[in-house]
Amino acid sequence: MKEFIAELLENKVVLSLIYIVICLILIKILDGITKLIRKKKDNSIKVAFTKGVLEFLLIIFTLIKIGQMSNVMSRFASTILMSSSLLVVVLGFVFQEGLSNIIHGFIIAVFKPFDIGNRVEITVNGEHISGYVKSMTLRHTVVVSIIDNAEYTIPNSQLDNANIKNLTTQDMPNRFPLTVSITYEDAQDTEKLQRAKKIFSNLVLENERTINKAAKQGDDLFVKVDLADSAVTLTCFIETHTAEANFTACSEIKERLLEEYKKADIEFAYNHLQLTGSVKLAKEED
């Protein structure tokens, strides 16, 4: 080792630095090309994985070129290469987990169960993770949780064997059924029932976060009516671009329903106790 360092410092250090600088420049160029491809073809997990492979090969090639400049390292490499069986065994043992992640990462990139930027729900090792795919490397994939904004680093080998639910599609929006309950007394009044449905539909269409198709056609939304034990329920699907927008839209619509139903004299159903008749209290005898 000392001989290698001395030899490198004597006459090969400048060339080594040149190799390192060239490697860093090529990595930067590769990063720029990747960004341009992503802008044209959206975020692609195949592009991210291929970038990782090329960067890995560049680093390995640079290290090999630097190592070849030393006679000590060249002799060491020749000795190792002469025993190919031993080399395979050693490398297989040392890099077993790393190679497994690369292979599983390749499988994910090819079959593409999700893409970068997709909203996913993943169950890995008994833990449920809901969030957006941020990035993918040769070793792992990073998912940002929608609950606490934490970044989960999941090895590709575990991710390939996990249960993955992709909630992002290009053609279908995020849909969530919003249900409210009104009293039977108000629902049995035909005019009030129709007014309650109309108000519900208008508030959904007026909300800036919703993208319900009826909004473009100028029609009312379909509001489903169901009979519950102590209330009549009104249900309408809320459609938004993202799950977060859906969550906010539902909250905003509920607030507006409280205001508008009060103005329209429509009462929400809720559990309450009503006593009727008279109650006699027995007098205590002296």
PDB file of C-alpha atoms in Angstrom:
ATOM      1  CA  MET A   1       0.000   0.000   0.000  1.00  0.00           C
ATOM      2  CA  LYS A   2       2.834   2.387   0.858  1.00  0.00           C
ATOM      3  CA  GLU A   3       4.548   1.570  -2.424  1.00  0.00           C
ATOM      4  CA  PHE A   4       1.324   2.309  -4.305  1.00  0.00           C
ATOM      5  CA  ILE A   5       0.872   5.698  -2.587  1.00  0.00           C
ATOM      6  CA  ALA A   6       4.492   6.667  -3.126  1.00  0.00           C
ATOM      7  CA  GLU A   7       4.379   5.723  -6.794  1.00  0.00           C
ATOM      8  CA  LEU A   8       1.110   7.600  -7.290  1.00  0.00           C
ATOM      9  CA  LEU A   9       2.441  10.729  -5.626  1.00  0.00           C
ATOM     10  CA  GLU A  10       5.645  10.661  -7.656  1.00  0.00           C
ATOM     11  CA  ASN A  11       4.330  10.798 -11.190  1.00  0.00           C
ATOM     12  CA  LYS A  12       0.690   9.683 -11.489  1.00  0.00           C
ATOM     13  CA  VAL A  13      -1.207  12.035  -9.202  1.00  0.00           C
ATOM     14  CA  VAL A  14      -1.909  14.622 -11.907  1.00  0.00           C
ATOM     15  CA  LEU A  15      -3.236  11.996 -14.308  1.00  0.00           C
ATOM     16  CA  SER A  16      -5.390  10.552 -11.534  1.00  0.00           C
ATOM     17  CA  LEU A  17      -6.893  13.962 -10.845  1.00  0.00           C
ATOM     18  CA  ILE A  18      -7.627  14.371 -14.548  1.00  0.00           C
ATOM     19  CA  TYR A  19      -9.483  11.048 -14.583  1.00  0.00           C
ATOM     20  CA  ILE A  20     -11.497  12.118 -11.525  1.00  0.00           C
ATOM     21  CA  VAL A  21     -12.359  15.500 -13.041  1.00  0.00           C
ATOM     22  CA  ILE A  22     -13.419  13.870 -16.320  1.00  0.00           C
ATOM     23  CA  CYS A  23     -15.595  11.422 -14.373  1.00  0.00           C
ATOM     24  CA  LEU A  24     -17.298  14.249 -12.460  1.00  0.00           C
ATOM     25  CA  ILE A  25     -17.867  16.226 -15.678  1.00  0.00           C
ATOM     26  CA  LEU A  26     -19.417  13.206 -17.387  1.00  0.00           C
ATOM     27  CA  ILE A  27     -21.692  12.636 -14.392  1.00  0.00           C
ATOM     28  CA  LYS A  28     -22.825  16.272 -14.574  1.00  0.00           C
ATOM     29  CA  ILE A  29     -23.471  15.974 -18.308  1.00  0.00           C
ATOM     30  CA  LEU A  30     -25.399  12.759 -17.704  1.00  0.00           C
ATOM     31  CA  ASP A  31     -27.458  14.520 -15.039  1.00  0.00           C
ATOM     32  CA  GLY A  32     -28.285  17.342 -17.453  1.00  0.00           C
ATOM     33  CA  ILE A  33     -29.291  14.929 -20.223  1.00  0.00           C
ATOM     34  CA  THR A  34     -31.509  13.051 -17.762  1.00  0.00           C
ATOM     35  CA  LYS A  35     -33.302  16.240 -16.749  1.00  0.00           C
ATOM     36  CA  LEU A  36     -33.961  17.130 -20.403  1.00  0.00           C
ATOM     37  CA  ILE A  37     -35.378  13.666 -21.094  1.00  0.00           C
ATOM     38  CA  ARG A  38     -37.636  13.887 -18.026  1.00  0.00           C
ATOM     39  CA  LYS A  39     -39.025  17.234 -19.163  1.00  0.00           C
ATOM     40  CA  LYS A  40     -39.962  15.806 -22.556  1.00  0.00           C
ATOM     41  CA  LYS A  41     -41.186  12.381 -21.420  1.00  0.00           C
ATOM     42  CA  ASP A  42     -42.273  13.149 -17.860  1.00  0.00           C
ATOM     43  CA  ASN A  43     -40.579  11.539 -14.873  1.00  0.00           C
ATOM     44  CA  SER A  44     -39.531   8.039 -15.902  1.00  0.00           C
ATOM     45  CA  ILE A  45     -38.287   5.420 -13.495  1.00  0.00           C
ATOM     46  CA  LYS A  46     -36.426   3.775 -16.401  1.00  0.00           C
ATOM     47  CA  VAL A  47     -34.474   6.979 -16.986  1.00  0.00           C
ATOM     48  CA  ALA A  48     -33.607   7.256 -13.280  1.00  0.00           C
ATOM     49  CA  PHE A  49     -32.409   3.647 -13.082  1.00  0.00           C
ATOM     50  CA  THR A  50     -30.402   3.891 -16.324  1.00  0.00           C
ATOM     51  CA  LYS A  51     -28.752   7.054 -15.029  1.00  0.00           C
ATOM     52  CA  GLY A  52     -27.735   5.192 -11.867  1.00  0.00           C
ATOM     53  CA  VAL A  53     -26.257   2.325 -13.884  1.00  0.00           C
ATOM     54  CA  LEU A  54     -24.220   4.678 -16.109  1.00  0.00           C
ATOM     55  CA  GLU A  55     -22.939   6.666 -13.124  1.00  0.00           C
ATOM     56  CA  PHE A  56     -21.910   3.423 -11.413  1.00  0.00           C
ATOM     57  CA  LEU A  57     -20.047   2.247 -14.531  1.00  0.00           C
ATOM     58  CA  LEU A  58     -18.287   5.615 -14.865  1.00  0.00           C
ATOM     59  CA  ILE A  59     -17.052   5.461 -11.286  1.00  0.00           C
ATOM     60  CA  ILE A  60     -15.887   1.857 -11.639  1.00  0.00           C
ATOM     61  CA  PHE A  61     -14.086   2.651 -14.923  1.00  0.00           C
ATOM     62  CA  THR A  62     -12.355   5.651 -13.321  1.00  0.00           C
ATOM     63  CA  LEU A  63     -11.190   3.603 -10.349  1.00  0.00           C
ATOM     64  CA  ILE A  64      -9.866   0.893 -12.664  1.00  0.00           C
ATOM     65  CA  LYS A  65      -7.939   3.427 -14.764  1.00  0.00           C
ATOM     66  CA  ILE A  66      -6.411   4.957 -11.654  1.00  0.00           C
ATOM     67  CA  GLY A  67      -5.524   1.525 -10.302  1.00  0.00           C
ATOM     68  CA  GLN A  68      -3.847   0.523 -13.591  1.00  0.00           C
ATOM     69  CA  MET A  69      -1.357   3.369 -13.223  1.00  0.00           C
ATOM     70  CA  SER A  70       0.267   1.572 -10.319  1.00  0.00           C
ATOM     71  CA  ASN A  71       2.419  -1.497 -10.894  1.00  0.00           C
ATOM     72  CA  VAL A  72       1.495  -2.761  -7.453  1.00  0.00           C
ATOM     73  CA  MET A  73      -2.223  -2.616  -8.193  1.00  0.00           C
ATOM     74  CA  SER A  74      -1.723  -4.125 -11.658  1.00  0.00           C
ATOM     75  CA  ARG A  75       0.117  -7.115 -10.224  1.00  0.00           C
ATOM     76  CA  PHE A  76      -2.527  -7.505  -7.517  1.00  0.00           C
ATOM     77  CA  ALA A  77      -5.334  -7.408 -10.106  1.00  0.00           C
ATOM     78  CA  SER A  78      -3.546  -9.951 -12.327  1.00  0.00           C
ATOM     79  CA  THR A  79      -3.146 -12.340  -9.387  1.00  0.00           C
ATOM     80  CA  ILE A  80      -6.821 -12.066  -8.464  1.00  0.00           C
ATOM     81  CA  LEU A  81      -8.012 -12.454 -12.044  1.00  0.00           C
ATOM     82  CA  MET A  82      -6.045 -15.675 -12.420  1.00  0.00           C
ATOM     83  CA  SER A  83      -8.356 -17.237  -9.866  1.00  0.00           C
ATOM     84  CA  SER A  84     -11.711 -16.397 -11.456  1.00  0.00           C
ATOM     85  CA  SER A  85     -13.663 -18.900  -9.352  1.00  0.00           C
ATOM     86  CA  LEU A  86     -12.383 -17.368  -6.143  1.00  0.00           C
ATOM     87  CA  LEU A  87     -13.148 -13.895  -7.472  1.00  0.00           C
ATOM     88  CA  VAL A  88     -16.756 -14.816  -8.235  1.00  0.00           C
ATOM     89  CA  VAL A  89     -17.247 -16.335  -4.784  1.00  0.00           C
ATOM     90  CA  VAL A  90     -15.710 -13.363  -2.987  1.00  0.00           C
ATOM     91  CA  LEU A  91     -17.589 -10.746  -4.986  1.00  0.00           C
ATOM     92  CA  GLY A  92     -20.834 -12.685  -4.689  1.00  0.00           C
ATOM     93  CA  PHE A  93     -20.471 -12.809  -0.901  1.00  0.00           C
ATOM     94  CA  VAL A  94     -19.380  -9.191  -0.438  1.00  0.00           C
ATOM     95  CA  PHE A  95     -21.891  -7.635  -2.822  1.00  0.00           C
ATOM     96  CA  GLN A  96     -24.786 -10.062  -2.364  1.00  0.00           C
ATOM     97  CA  GLU A  97     -27.224  -7.473  -1.010  1.00  0.00           C
ATOM     98  CA  GLY A  98     -26.048  -4.788  -3.424  1.00  0.00           C
ATOM     99  CA  LEU A  99     -26.396  -7.031  -6.465  1.00  0.00           C
ATOM    100  CA  SER A 100     -29.838  -8.124  -5.273  1.00  0.00           C
ATOM    101  CA  ASN A 101     -30.971  -4.486  -5.099  1.00  0.00           C
ATOM    102  CA  ILE A 102     -29.603  -3.794  -8.588  1.00  0.00           C
ATOM    103  CA  ILE A 103     -31.334  -6.843 -10.083  1.00  0.00           C
ATOM    104  CA  HIS A 104     -34.656  -6.046  -8.398  1.00  0.00           C
ATOM    105  CA  GLY A 105     -34.266  -2.394  -9.393  1.00  0.00           C
ATOM    106  CA  PHE A 106     -33.844  -3.510 -12.996  1.00  0.00           C
ATOM    107  CA  ILE A 107     -37.016  -5.619 -12.741  1.00  0.00           C
ATOM    108  CA  ILE A 108     -38.958  -2.646 -11.323  1.00  0.00           C
ATOM    109  CA  ALA A 109     -37.647  -0.353 -14.075  1.00  0.00           C
ATOM    110  CA  VAL A 110     -38.657  -2.822 -16.792  1.00  0.00           C
ATOM    111  CA  PHE A 111     -42.126  -3.761 -15.542  1.00  0.00           C
ATOM    112  CA  LYS A 112     -42.731  -0.253 -14.139  1.00  0.00           C
ATOM    113  CA  PRO A 113     -45.392  -0.742 -11.407  1.00  0.00           C
ATOM    114  CA  PHE A 114     -45.016   2.979 -10.659  1.00  0.00           C
ATOM    115  CA  ASP A 115     -43.175   6.029 -11.935  1.00  0.00           C
ATOM    116  CA  ILE A 116     -41.400   8.937 -10.294  1.00  0.00           C
ATOM    117  CA  GLY A 117     -44.003  11.374  -8.966  1.00  0.00           C
ATOM    118  CA  ASN A 118     -46.720   8.709  -8.685  1.00  0.00           C
ATOM    119  CA  ARG A 119     -48.896   8.503  -5.574  1.00  0.00           C
ATOM    120  CA  VAL A 120     -48.507   4.997  -4.146  1.00  0.00           C
ATOM    121  CA  GLU A 121     -49.493   2.915  -1.146  1.00  0.00           C
ATOM    122  CA  ILE A 122     -46.845   0.350  -0.211  1.00  0.00           C
ATOM    123  CA  THR A 123     -46.913  -2.380   2.407  1.00  0.00           C
ATOM    124  CA  VAL A 124     -43.369  -3.542   3.115  1.00  0.00           C
ATOM    125  CA  ASN A 125     -42.294  -5.628   6.121  1.00  0.00           C
ATOM    126  CA  GLY A 126     -45.717  -5.102   7.679  1.00  0.00           C
ATOM    127  CA  GLU A 127     -45.461  -1.291   7.505  1.00  0.00           C
ATOM    128  CA  HIS A 128     -47.922   0.714   5.416  1.00  0.00           C
ATOM    129  CA  ILE A 129     -46.484   3.734   3.555  1.00  0.00           C
ATOM    130  CA  SER A 130     -48.605   6.200   1.613  1.00  0.00           C
ATOM    131  CA  GLY A 131     -46.872   8.903  -0.378  1.00  0.00           C
ATOM    132  CA  TYR A 132     -45.178  10.006  -3.598  1.00  0.00           C
ATOM    133  CA  VAL A 133     -42.204   8.348  -5.315  1.00  0.00           C
ATOM    134  CA  LYS A 134     -39.379  10.886  -5.178  1.00  0.00           C
ATOM    135  CA  SER A 135     -36.415   9.089  -6.739  1.00  0.00           C
ATOM    136  CA  MET A 136     -34.850   5.722  -7.543  1.00  0.00           C
ATOM    137  CA  THR A 137     -31.217   4.616  -7.446  1.00  0.00           C
ATOM    138  CA  LEU A 138     -29.454   1.310  -8.032  1.00  0.00           C
ATOM    139  CA  ARG A 139     -29.836   0.470  -4.359  1.00  0.00           C
ATOM    140  CA  HIS A 140     -33.103   1.986  -3.165  1.00  0.00           C
ATOM    141  CA  THR A 141     -36.256   3.993  -3.898  1.00  0.00           C
ATOM    142  CA  VAL A 142     -37.295   7.064  -1.911  1.00  0.00           C
ATOM    143  CA  VAL A 143     -40.985   7.625  -1.075  1.00  0.00           C
ATOM    144  CA  VAL A 144     -42.146  10.857   0.597  1.00  0.00           C
ATOM    145  CA  SER A 145     -45.009  10.274   3.049  1.00  0.00           C
ATOM    146  CA  ILE A 146     -48.132  12.431   2.647  1.00  0.00           C
ATOM    147  CA  ILE A 147     -48.783  12.227   6.392  1.00  0.00           C
ATOM    148  CA  ASP A 148     -45.617  13.713   7.913  1.00  0.00           C
ATOM    149  CA  ASN A 149     -43.533  14.515   4.792  1.00  0.00           C
ATOM    150  CA  ALA A 150     -40.887  12.010   5.952  1.00  0.00           C
ATOM    151  CA  GLU A 151     -38.696  10.294   3.373  1.00  0.00           C
ATOM    152  CA  TYR A 152     -38.760   6.486   3.401  1.00  0.00           C
ATOM    153  CA  THR A 153     -35.726   4.804   1.838  1.00  0.00           C
ATOM    154  CA  ILE A 154     -36.799   1.346   0.682  1.00  0.00           C
ATOM    155  CA  PRO A 155     -34.246  -1.156  -0.721  1.00  0.00           C
ATOM    156  CA  ASN A 156     -35.228  -2.253  -4.228  1.00  0.00           C
ATOM    157  CA  SER A 157     -35.119  -5.920  -3.216  1.00  0.00           C
ATOM    158  CA  GLN A 158     -37.802  -5.318  -0.575  1.00  0.00           C
ATOM    159  CA  LEU A 159     -39.821  -3.021  -2.818  1.00  0.00           C
ATOM    160  CA  ASP A 160     -39.995  -5.589  -5.610  1.00  0.00           C
ATOM    161  CA  ASN A 161     -41.558  -8.092  -3.177  1.00  0.00           C
ATOM    162  CA  ALA A 162     -43.894  -5.552  -1.526  1.00  0.00           C
ATOM    163  CA  ASN A 163     -47.598  -4.969  -2.112  1.00  0.00           C
ATOM    164  CA  ILE A 164     -47.840  -1.796  -4.215  1.00  0.00           C
ATOM    165  CA  LYS A 165     -51.016   0.134  -4.967  1.00  0.00           C
ATOM    166  CA  ASN A 166     -50.544   2.866  -7.569  1.00  0.00           C
ATOM    167  CA  LEU A 167     -53.138   5.602  -7.046  1.00  0.00           C
ATOM    168  CA  THR A 168     -51.910   7.757  -9.926  1.00  0.00           C
ATOM    169  CA  THR A 169     -53.453   7.331 -13.377  1.00  0.00           C
ATOM    170  CA  GLN A 170     -53.507   9.721 -16.296  1.00  0.00           C
ATOM    171  CA  ASP A 171     -57.150   9.185 -17.187  1.00  0.00           C
ATOM    172  CA  MET A 172     -58.937   8.863 -13.843  1.00  0.00           C
ATOM    173  CA  PRO A 173     -59.083  11.560 -11.130  1.00  0.00           C
ATOM    174  CA  ASN A 174     -59.094  10.942  -7.396  1.00  0.00           C
ATOM    175  CA  ARG A 175     -62.701  10.176  -6.380  1.00  0.00           C
ATOM    176  CA  PHE A 176     -64.054  10.133  -2.845  1.00  0.00           C
ATOM    177  CA  PRO A 177     -67.697   9.719  -1.750  1.00  0.00           C
ATOM    178  CA  LEU A 178     -68.856  12.515   0.539  1.00  0.00           C
ATOM    179  CA  THR A 179     -71.945  11.654   2.610  1.00  0.00           C
ATOM    180  CA  VAL A 180     -74.154  13.900   4.758  1.00  0.00           C
ATOM    181  CA  SER A 181     -77.319  13.066   6.701  1.00  0.00           C
ATOM    182  CA  ILE A 182     -80.560  15.041   6.998  1.00  0.00           C
ATOM    183  CA  THR A 183     -83.614  14.303   9.098  1.00  0.00           C
ATOM    184  CA  TYR A 184     -86.523  12.169   7.890  1.00  0.00           C
ATOM    185  CA  GLU A 185     -88.853  15.105   8.589  1.00  0.00           C
ATOM    186  CA  ASP A 186     -87.026  17.305   6.051  1.00  0.00           C
ATOM    187  CA  ALA A 187     -86.478  14.475   3.569  1.00  0.00           C
ATOM    188  CA  GLN A 188     -90.201  13.625   3.498  1.00  0.00           C
ATOM    189  CA  ASP A 189     -90.820  17.161   2.304  1.00  0.00           C
ATOM    190  CA  THR A 190     -90.227  16.718  -1.457  1.00  0.00           C
ATOM    191  CA  GLU A 191     -89.324  20.355  -1.985  1.00  0.00           C
ATOM    192  CA  LYS A 192     -86.779  20.355   0.842  1.00  0.00           C
ATOM    193  CA  LEU A 193     -85.223  17.104  -0.346  1.00  0.00           C
ATOM    194  CA  GLN A 194     -84.750  18.458  -3.877  1.00  0.00           C
ATOM    195  CA  ARG A 195     -83.358  21.696  -2.455  1.00  0.00           C
ATOM    196  CA  ALA A 196     -80.885  19.767  -0.290  1.00  0.00           C
ATOM    197  CA  LYS A 197     -79.658  17.819  -3.333  1.00  0.00           C
ATOM    198  CA  LYS A 198     -79.405  20.976  -5.433  1.00  0.00           C
ATOM    199  CA  ILE A 199     -77.381  22.822  -2.776  1.00  0.00           C
ATOM    200  CA  PHE A 200     -75.072  19.833  -2.377  1.00  0.00           C
ATOM    201  CA  SER A 201     -74.486  19.623  -6.145  1.00  0.00           C
ATOM    202  CA  ASN A 202     -73.872  23.360  -6.527  1.00  0.00           C
ATOM    203  CA  LEU A 203     -71.339  23.487  -3.710  1.00  0.00           C
ATOM    204  CA  VAL A 204     -69.350  20.620  -5.223  1.00  0.00           C
ATOM    205  CA  LEU A 205     -69.291  22.229  -8.660  1.00  0.00           C
ATOM    206  CA  GLU A 206     -68.453  25.682  -7.285  1.00  0.00           C
ATOM    207  CA  ASN A 207     -65.427  24.441  -5.345  1.00  0.00           C
ATOM    208  CA  GLU A 208     -62.226  25.418  -7.182  1.00  0.00           C
ATOM    209  CA  ARG A 209     -60.509  22.117  -6.379  1.00  0.00           C
ATOM    210  CA  THR A 210     -63.098  19.791  -7.903  1.00  0.00           C
ATOM    211  CA  ILE A 211     -63.003  18.620 -11.516  1.00  0.00           C
ATOM    212  CA  ASN A 212     -66.340  16.804 -11.787  1.00  0.00           C
ATOM    213  CA  LYS A 213     -67.331  16.298 -15.429  1.00  0.00           C
ATOM    214  CA  ALA A 214     -70.819  17.703 -14.889  1.00  0.00           C
ATOM    215  CA  ALA A 215     -69.212  21.081 -14.208  1.00  0.00           C
ATOM    216  CA  LYS A 216     -68.164  21.321 -17.854  1.00  0.00           C
ATOM    217  CA  GLN A 217     -71.570  20.263 -19.145  1.00  0.00           C
ATOM    218  CA  GLY A 218     -73.595  22.596 -16.952  1.00  0.00           C
ATOM    219  CA  ASP A 219     -75.556  19.718 -15.393  1.00  0.00           C
ATOM    220  CA  ASP A 220     -76.270  18.915 -11.766  1.00  0.00           C
ATOM    221  CA  LEU A 221     -74.277  16.166 -10.132  1.00  0.00           C
ATOM    222  CA  PHE A 222     -75.977  12.907  -9.241  1.00  0.00           C
ATOM    223  CA  VAL A 223     -76.687  12.841  -5.514  1.00  0.00           C
ATOM    224  CA  LYS A 224     -77.511   9.396  -4.195  1.00  0.00           C
ATOM    225  CA  VAL A 225     -80.267   9.117  -1.570  1.00  0.00           C
ATOM    226  CA  ASP A 226     -80.199   6.298   0.991  1.00  0.00           C
ATOM    227  CA  LEU A 227     -82.427   5.459   3.942  1.00  0.00           C
ATOM    228  CA  ALA A 228     -80.534   4.895   7.180  1.00  0.00           C
ATOM    229  CA  ASP A 229     -81.882   3.927  10.610  1.00  0.00           C
ATOM    230  CA  SER A 230     -82.311   7.473  11.875  1.00  0.00           C
ATOM    231  CA  ALA A 231     -81.518   9.679   8.872  1.00  0.00           C
ATOM    232  CA  VAL A 232     -81.674  10.081   5.128  1.00  0.00           C
ATOM    233  CA  THR A 233     -78.148  10.173   3.653  1.00  0.00           C
ATOM    234  CA  LEU A 234     -77.072  12.148   0.590  1.00  0.00           C
ATOM    235  CA  THR A 235     -73.887  10.973  -1.159  1.00  0.00           C
ATOM    236  CA  CYS A 236     -71.927  12.655  -3.957  1.00  0.00           C
ATOM    237  CA  PHE A 237     -68.543  11.747  -5.470  1.00  0.00           C
ATOM    238  CA  ILE A 238     -65.888  14.458  -5.160  1.00  0.00           C
ATOM    239  CA  GLU A 239     -63.332  14.364  -7.999  1.00  0.00           C
ATOM    240  CA  THR A 240     -59.974  16.159  -7.784  1.00  0.00           C
ATOM    241  CA  HIS A 241     -56.531  15.884  -9.382  1.00  0.00           C
ATOM    242  CA  THR A 242     -54.789  14.730  -6.177  1.00  0.00           C
ATOM    243  CA  ALA A 243     -55.745  13.036  -2.924  1.00  0.00           C
ATOM    244  CA  GLU A 244     -54.603  16.074  -0.924  1.00  0.00           C
ATOM    245  CA  ALA A 245     -56.872  18.352  -2.967  1.00  0.00           C
ATOM    246  CA  ASN A 246     -59.736  15.900  -2.407  1.00  0.00           C
ATOM    247  CA  PHE A 247     -59.221  16.007   1.345  1.00  0.00           C
ATOM    248  CA  THR A 248     -59.295  19.821   1.366  1.00  0.00           C
ATOM    249  CA  ALA A 249     -62.251  20.047  -1.020  1.00  0.00           C
ATOM    250  CA  CYS A 250     -64.387  17.730   1.132  1.00  0.00           C
ATOM    251  CA  SER A 251     -63.632  19.832   4.210  1.00  0.00           C
ATOM    252  CA  GLU A 252     -64.522  23.076   2.409  1.00  0.00           C
ATOM    253  CA  ILE A 253     -67.771  21.632   1.037  1.00  0.00           C
ATOM    254  CA  LYS A 254     -68.824  20.423   4.492  1.00  0.00           C
ATOM    255  CA  GLU A 255     -68.302  23.902   5.926  1.00  0.00           C
ATOM    256  CA  ARG A 256     -70.418  25.446   3.172  1.00  0.00           C
ATOM    257  CA  LEU A 257     -73.129  22.821   3.680  1.00  0.00           C
ATOM    258  CA  LEU A 258     -73.436  23.854   7.327  1.00  0.00           C
ATOM    259  CA  GLU A 259     -74.062  27.449   6.227  1.00  0.00           C
ATOM    260  CA  GLU A 260     -76.353  26.792   3.260  1.00  0.00           C
ATOM    261  CA  TYR A 261     -78.515  24.129   4.919  1.00  0.00           C
ATOM    262  CA  LYS A 262     -79.069  26.467   7.864  1.00  0.00           C
ATOM    263  CA  LYS A 263     -80.224  29.210   5.471  1.00  0.00           C
ATOM    264  CA  ALA A 264     -82.533  26.749   3.704  1.00  0.00           C
ATOM    265  CA  ASP A 265     -83.939  25.491   7.037  1.00  0.00           C
ATOM    266  CA  ILE A 266     -82.679  21.952   6.378  1.00  0.00           C
ATOM    267  CA  GLU A 267     -81.657  20.131   9.529  1.00  0.00           C
ATOM    268  CA  PHE A 268     -78.778  17.672   9.788  1.00  0.00           C
ATOM    269  CA  ALA A 269     -79.592  14.394  11.486  1.00  0.00           C
ATOM    270  CA  TYR A 270     -77.754  13.538  14.693  1.00  0.00           C
ATOM    271  CA  ASN A 271     -78.266  11.291  17.676  1.00  0.00           C
ATOM    272  CA  HIS A 272     -80.134  13.018  20.490  1.00  0.00           C
ATOM    273  CA  LEU A 273     -82.444  12.026  23.322  1.00  0.00           C
ATOM    274  CA  GLN A 274     -85.955  13.440  23.532  1.00  0.00           C
ATOM    275  CA  LEU A 275     -88.133  12.797  26.600  1.00  0.00           C
ATOM    276  CA  THR A 276     -91.925  12.896  26.293  1.00  0.00           C
ATOM    277  CA  GLY A 277     -94.688  12.521  28.865  1.00  0.00           C
ATOM    278  CA  SER A 278     -94.525  13.370  32.551  1.00  0.00           C
ATOM    279  CA  VAL A 279     -92.301  12.111  35.311  1.00  0.00           C
ATOM    280  CA  LYS A 280     -93.559  11.769  38.878  1.00  0.00           C
ATOM    281  CA  LEU A 281     -91.127  12.033  41.747  1.00  0.00           C
ATOM    282  CA  ALA A 282     -91.941  10.050  44.844  1.00  0.00           C
ATOM    283  CA  LYS A 283     -91.861  12.069  48.072  1.00  0.00           C
ATOM    284  CA  GLU A 284     -89.696  10.748  50.813  1.00  0.00           C
ATOM    285  CA  GLU A 285     -91.627   9.773  53.942  1.00  0.00           C
ATOM    286  CA  ASP A 286     -90.581  11.344  57.206  1.00  0.00           C
TER     287      ASP A 286
END
